[in-house]
Amino acid sequence: MKFQLPSWMRGGGLTTYAVLYMVFLYVPVLFLPLFSFNDGIYIAFPLKGFTVKWYEAMIETESLQAALFNSIRVAASVSIISTILGVLAARAFTRYRFVGRKPTLGLLALPLVVPGIILGIALLIMANRLGIPLSLFTIGAAHVLIATPFATFVMISRLEGFDSNLEEASRDLGETGWTTFWRVTFPLALPGIVASLLLTFIESFDEFILAFFLSGTDATLPIYIWSQLRFPKRLPVVLALGACILLFTVITVAFAEWVRRKGVKLTPKSED
Amino acid sequence: MTSEAQTAPPAGTIGRLRTVVKGAIFRNAGLRGYILLSPTLLVLLGAMCLPVGILAVYSLWTQSGVEIDHTLTLANYLKIFNKPSYMLLIGKSVLISLTVTLATVLLAYPIAYFIAFKIKRHKIVWLILITIPFVTSYLLRVFAWKIILGYNGIINSGLKWLGVIDQPLTFLLHNPTAVVITLAHAWAPIAILPIFVSLEKMDRSLLEAATDLGDSPLQRFLRVTLPLSIPGVVAAAMLVFIPTVGDYITPQLVGGPDGMMVGSLMHAMFFRANDWPLGSALAIVSALAITVTSLGVWFLTKQARERAV
């Protein structure tokens, strides 16, 4: 048997570039965990020795715990609401051909491209005019707006290759609409739903600018981090917190993407 | 007519009506589509279209003291157009974003090409590796650059430690270049995906045809691959350009006074100067600047493409 390198390791210049690009993508962020274990108040070389005291300080900070709890509450609500909306919308787009389908898709993509600061300002003014007090609710509502298109596109990519013959077959075999849904449609859509729940959770959990404009007295985690950046003494704790958030995010997103892409062809290929 | 509706019609009519409505819903795919879509559309209308509409109206009002003057006027817009510092700031924001867009797309193209054509197995792993940084906290990714480029930051302390420099380099942080580097890094992954998709779905037989007709690999790339991937490139450019113009975090953390962008000014109008109408007008003017520039870029690419074909 001939030993062969994996395809990405052959191919010279382009491969080298790809590896360097990945380094560029990941290394800057890796400084956060690196210095979170550094036994010194300054984020500078040389490293002073290993410590976990910043993590201890992080766990003991009560305002941080409150912010974490707020973020989880908002993100969980946003992920459930936007995924439900996303499933319904994706079903409409993939199952039915109707007048105004394309413009509606375009409208749906808008919250993803409109600059966050403009959405934040617009929502702030509306809340003010309607007399809605700024709170975790206003942050959550804004997050639903940006998470729903995200959930819809995740679900569309899952349902697109979906063979409606399967549903018809199920009906021909005597299943009712409801049992067809539970036994055919739902299992096929499930990986998309799981991915959408996780990804929208992270999207809300990490979102800063909308929360910044729409927060009342209760802070979410990114708002808390922002408020700490002014105090150089607090930076090592922010690094520890950042490292934890990064680890949590990376694991969740990697898992969600793996679930989502597993079994789905990258692009529909009718010829093969 | 109304009396008919009020007096209870015979049960048969209701039943028939129900069958008719049910039948209409069942047969009319469009109606069923819109019923499924209605909650989402409601969110879009209520949380995006309505607020943006209110924003537009607000920009036509004026702030007089603590009160809002509700007479419709273009005073805020005239103020912005007549104040060179505002117009320069918007121009600078657009320019910084265009630079970021150019850098991001140029850096992303080879990666998209690499994944589309050179990776045969485990494409998913590469795609996931690219998606992860895009979804991870934007705030933390920008913050990372602040500690890297800072006066006593990682680069300066590292170089000093290695004995390369005696004094910290001051040109690293607090300037437009720092903003460009940080934004280009933060938005890098989003540019790869649209380019990758356009390359991935390209008809490979066209490439074979070009080779058979005697094109060198470079000619083939310039005459077939590149033109066919332009839609992906334009999509990538828009996805980077549009949100970065109004970015607030990056100029605030690494920009300093020289690297300030229009997002900081908008924020100041709402939370410091307390002139919401002027801030709204500023948001609208920025949105217009973004739209006009995007359309310009799109038009130029279209022209270039048509000339090439």
Coordinates of C-alpha atoms in Angstrom, one line a residue, chain A residues 6-11 14-15 17-19 21-22 24-29 31-32 35 42-47 84-86 88-93 95-101 104 107-108 110-119 121-126 128-130 141-142 144-145 148-150 152 199 202-203 206 208-209 212-214 221-223 225-226 229 235 238-239 241-243 245-246 249-250 253-254 257-258 260-264 266-267 269, chain B residues 28-34 36-37 39-41 43-52 54-55 58 61 68 70 104 106-111 113-115 118-124 126-141 143-148 152-155 157-158 161 181 184-185 188-189 192-193 196-197 200-201 238-239 242-243 245-249 252-253 262-264 266-267 270-271 276 279-280 283-284 286-287 290:
Chain A
P6 CA -4.2 13.9 3.0
S7 CA -5.2 16.0 0.0
W8 CA -4.9 19.3 1.8
M9 CA -1.2 18.7 2.6
R10 CA -0.3 18.3 -1.0
G11 CA -0.5 21.2 -3.4
L14 CA -1.9 27.4 -1.7
T15 CA -1.8 25.0 1.2
Y17 CA -1.3 30.1 2.5
A18 CA -4.3 28.3 3.9
V19 CA -2.5 27.2 7.0
Y21 CA -4.6 32.1 7.1
M22 CA -5.9 29.8 9.7
F24 CA -4.1 34.6 11.3
L25 CA -7.8 33.7 12.0
Y26 CA -7.2 31.9 15.3
V27 CA -3.9 33.2 17.0
P28 CA -5.1 36.7 18.0
V29 CA -8.0 35.3 19.9
F31 CA -3.9 35.4 23.5
L32 CA -7.0 35.8 25.7
F35 CA -2.8 35.6 29.4
Y42 CA -0.2 43.5 32.8
I43 CA -1.1 41.8 29.6
A44 CA 2.5 41.8 28.3
F45 CA 5.5 39.5 27.7
P46 CA 7.4 38.0 29.4
L47 CA 4.8 35.7 31.0
I84 CA -39.9 28.3 16.0
L85 CA -40.3 31.3 13.6
G86 CA -37.4 30.0 11.5
L88 CA -42.3 27.9 10.0
A89 CA -40.7 30.4 7.6
A90 CA -38.3 27.9 6.2
R91 CA -41.2 25.4 5.6
A92 CA -43.1 28.1 3.8
F93 CA -40.1 28.9 1.5
R95 CA -42.6 23.8 0.4
Y96 CA -44.6 26.4 -1.4
R97 CA -44.1 28.5 -4.5
F98 CA -46.0 31.8 -3.9
V99 CA -46.1 35.3 -5.3
G100 CA -43.6 37.5 -3.7
R101 CA -41.4 34.7 -2.5
T104 CA -39.9 38.2 1.1
L107 CA -36.7 41.3 3.3
L108 CA -35.8 38.4 5.7
L110 CA -32.2 42.6 5.7
P111 CA -31.7 42.4 9.5
L112 CA -28.5 40.4 8.8
V113 CA -27.0 43.2 6.6
V114 CA -28.5 46.4 8.1
P115 CA -25.7 47.9 10.3
G116 CA -26.4 46.9 13.9
I117 CA -26.0 50.4 15.1
I118 CA -28.8 51.7 12.9
L119 CA -31.1 48.9 14.0
I121 CA -30.9 53.4 17.2
A122 CA -34.2 52.7 15.4
L123 CA -35.4 50.3 18.1
L124 CA -34.3 52.6 20.9
I125 CA -36.4 55.4 19.4
M126 CA -39.4 53.2 18.9
N128 CA -39.0 55.5 23.7
R129 CA -42.0 56.6 21.6
L130 CA -44.1 53.7 22.6
A141 CA -36.9 41.5 21.1
A142 CA -34.0 43.0 19.2
V144 CA -35.2 37.8 17.9
L145 CA -35.1 40.2 15.0
T148 CA -34.9 34.7 13.1
P149 CA -33.4 35.2 9.7
F150 CA -30.4 33.2 10.8
T152 CA -34.6 30.5 8.8
L199 CA -26.5 28.9 16.9
I202 CA -24.8 31.8 20.7
E203 CA -25.7 34.7 18.5
D206 CA -22.4 37.2 22.2
F208 CA -23.2 43.5 21.9
I209 CA -24.3 46.5 19.9
F212 CA -25.7 48.3 24.2
F213 CA -28.4 50.6 22.9
L214 CA -31.3 48.7 24.4
L221 CA -22.5 39.5 29.6
P222 CA -21.1 41.5 26.7
I223 CA -22.3 44.7 28.3
I225 CA -17.4 43.1 29.7
W226 CA -17.6 46.4 28.0
L229 CA -12.7 47.4 29.8
L235 CA -8.6 43.2 32.5
V238 CA -12.1 39.9 31.7
L239 CA -9.5 37.6 30.0
L241 CA -14.2 35.4 31.4
G242 CA -13.4 35.8 27.7
A243 CA -11.5 32.5 27.6
I245 CA -16.9 32.3 26.7
L246 CA -14.6 31.4 23.8
T249 CA -18.8 29.1 22.0
V250 CA -16.3 27.1 20.0
V253 CA -20.8 26.1 17.3
A254 CA -18.6 23.2 16.2
E257 CA -22.3 22.9 12.5
W258 CA -21.4 19.3 12.6
R260 CA -26.2 20.7 10.6
R261 CA -23.9 19.7 7.8
K262 CA -23.9 16.0 8.5
G263 CA -25.8 14.1 5.9
V264 CA -26.5 17.3 3.9
L266 CA -22.9 20.9 0.4
T267 CA -24.6 21.9 -2.8
K269 CA -26.0 18.2 -7.6
Chain B
N28 CA -53.9 27.8 -2.6
A29 CA -50.2 27.1 -1.9
G30 CA -49.5 30.8 -1.7
L31 CA -52.0 31.4 1.1
R32 CA -50.6 28.4 3.1
G33 CA -47.1 29.8 2.5
Y34 CA -48.1 33.2 3.9
L36 CA -46.7 29.9 7.8
L37 CA -44.7 33.1 7.2
P39 CA -45.4 35.3 12.5
T40 CA -41.9 36.0 11.0
L41 CA -43.3 38.7 8.8
V43 CA -41.6 40.3 13.6
L44 CA -39.9 41.9 10.6
L45 CA -42.5 44.5 10.2
G46 CA -42.8 45.4 13.9
A47 CA -39.2 45.2 14.9
M48 CA -37.5 46.5 11.7
C49 CA -39.8 48.2 9.2
L50 CA -41.7 50.2 11.8
P51 CA -38.7 51.3 13.8
V52 CA -36.8 52.4 10.7
I54 CA -40.1 56.0 13.0
L55 CA -36.3 56.7 12.7
Y58 CA -37.6 61.4 13.8
W61 CA -38.0 66.7 13.8
I68 CA -38.7 67.8 20.6
H70 CA -42.5 68.1 15.8
T104 CA -10.9 40.9 3.4
L106 CA -8.4 39.5 -1.4
L107 CA -7.3 37.4 1.6
A108 CA -10.4 35.3 1.5
Y109 CA -10.4 34.3 -2.2
P110 CA -7.5 31.9 -2.2
I111 CA -8.9 30.2 0.9
Y113 CA -10.5 28.5 -3.9
F114 CA -8.4 26.1 -1.8
I115 CA -11.4 24.6 -0.1
K118 CA -8.0 21.4 -3.5
I119 CA -9.9 19.8 -0.6
K120 CA -11.4 16.5 -1.6
R121 CA -12.3 15.0 1.7
H122 CA -13.2 16.6 5.1
K123 CA -14.5 19.8 3.4
I124 CA -16.8 20.0 6.4
W126 CA -12.5 23.3 7.0
L127 CA -15.9 24.9 6.6
I128 CA -16.5 24.5 10.4
L129 CA -13.1 25.9 11.2
I130 CA -14.0 29.0 9.2
T131 CA -17.5 29.4 10.7
I132 CA -16.3 29.1 14.3
P133 CA -14.5 32.5 14.5
F134 CA -17.3 34.2 12.7
V135 CA -19.8 33.2 15.3
T136 CA -17.6 33.7 18.3
S137 CA -17.9 37.0 20.3
Y138 CA -17.2 39.9 18.0
L139 CA -16.4 42.0 21.1
L140 CA -13.7 39.6 22.3
R141 CA -12.2 39.3 18.8
F143 CA -10.6 43.3 22.3
A144 CA -7.9 40.7 21.4
W145 CA -6.4 43.3 19.0
K146 CA -6.5 46.0 21.6
I147 CA -4.2 43.9 23.9
I148 CA -2.0 42.9 20.9
N152 CA 2.3 48.1 26.6
G153 CA 0.6 45.4 24.6
I154 CA 1.7 42.0 23.3
I155 CA 3.7 43.1 20.2
S157 CA 6.3 44.0 25.2
G158 CA 7.2 40.9 23.1
W161 CA 11.5 41.3 25.7
I181 CA -6.4 45.4 10.6
A184 CA -10.2 42.8 8.4
H185 CA -9.6 40.1 11.0
A188 CA -12.5 37.6 7.4
P189 CA -14.5 34.5 7.8
I192 CA -15.0 33.2 2.5
L193 CA -18.4 31.5 2.4
F196 CA -16.7 29.3 -1.7
V197 CA -20.3 28.7 -2.7
E200 CA -18.2 25.1 -5.5
K201 CA -21.3 25.2 -7.8
M238 CA -21.3 43.6 0.4
L239 CA -21.5 41.4 3.5
I242 CA -22.3 47.3 4.7
P243 CA -22.0 46.4 8.4
V245 CA -19.3 51.4 8.0
G246 CA -21.3 51.8 11.1
D247 CA -19.1 49.8 13.4
Y248 CA -18.9 51.1 16.9
I249 CA -16.8 48.7 18.9
Q252 CA -13.9 52.9 20.0
L253 CA -11.4 50.2 21.2
V262 CA -19.4 57.6 12.2
G263 CA -20.7 55.0 14.7
S264 CA -19.0 56.8 17.6
M266 CA -24.1 58.5 16.3
H267 CA -23.7 57.0 19.7
F270 CA -27.9 59.7 21.6
F271 CA -26.1 59.3 24.9
W276 CA -31.8 62.3 19.0
G279 CA -28.5 61.4 15.5
S280 CA -31.4 59.9 13.5
A283 CA -28.0 57.3 10.8
I284 CA -30.1 57.9 7.6
S286 CA -24.8 57.0 6.8
A287 CA -27.3 54.4 5.4
I290 CA -23.6 52.9 2.3

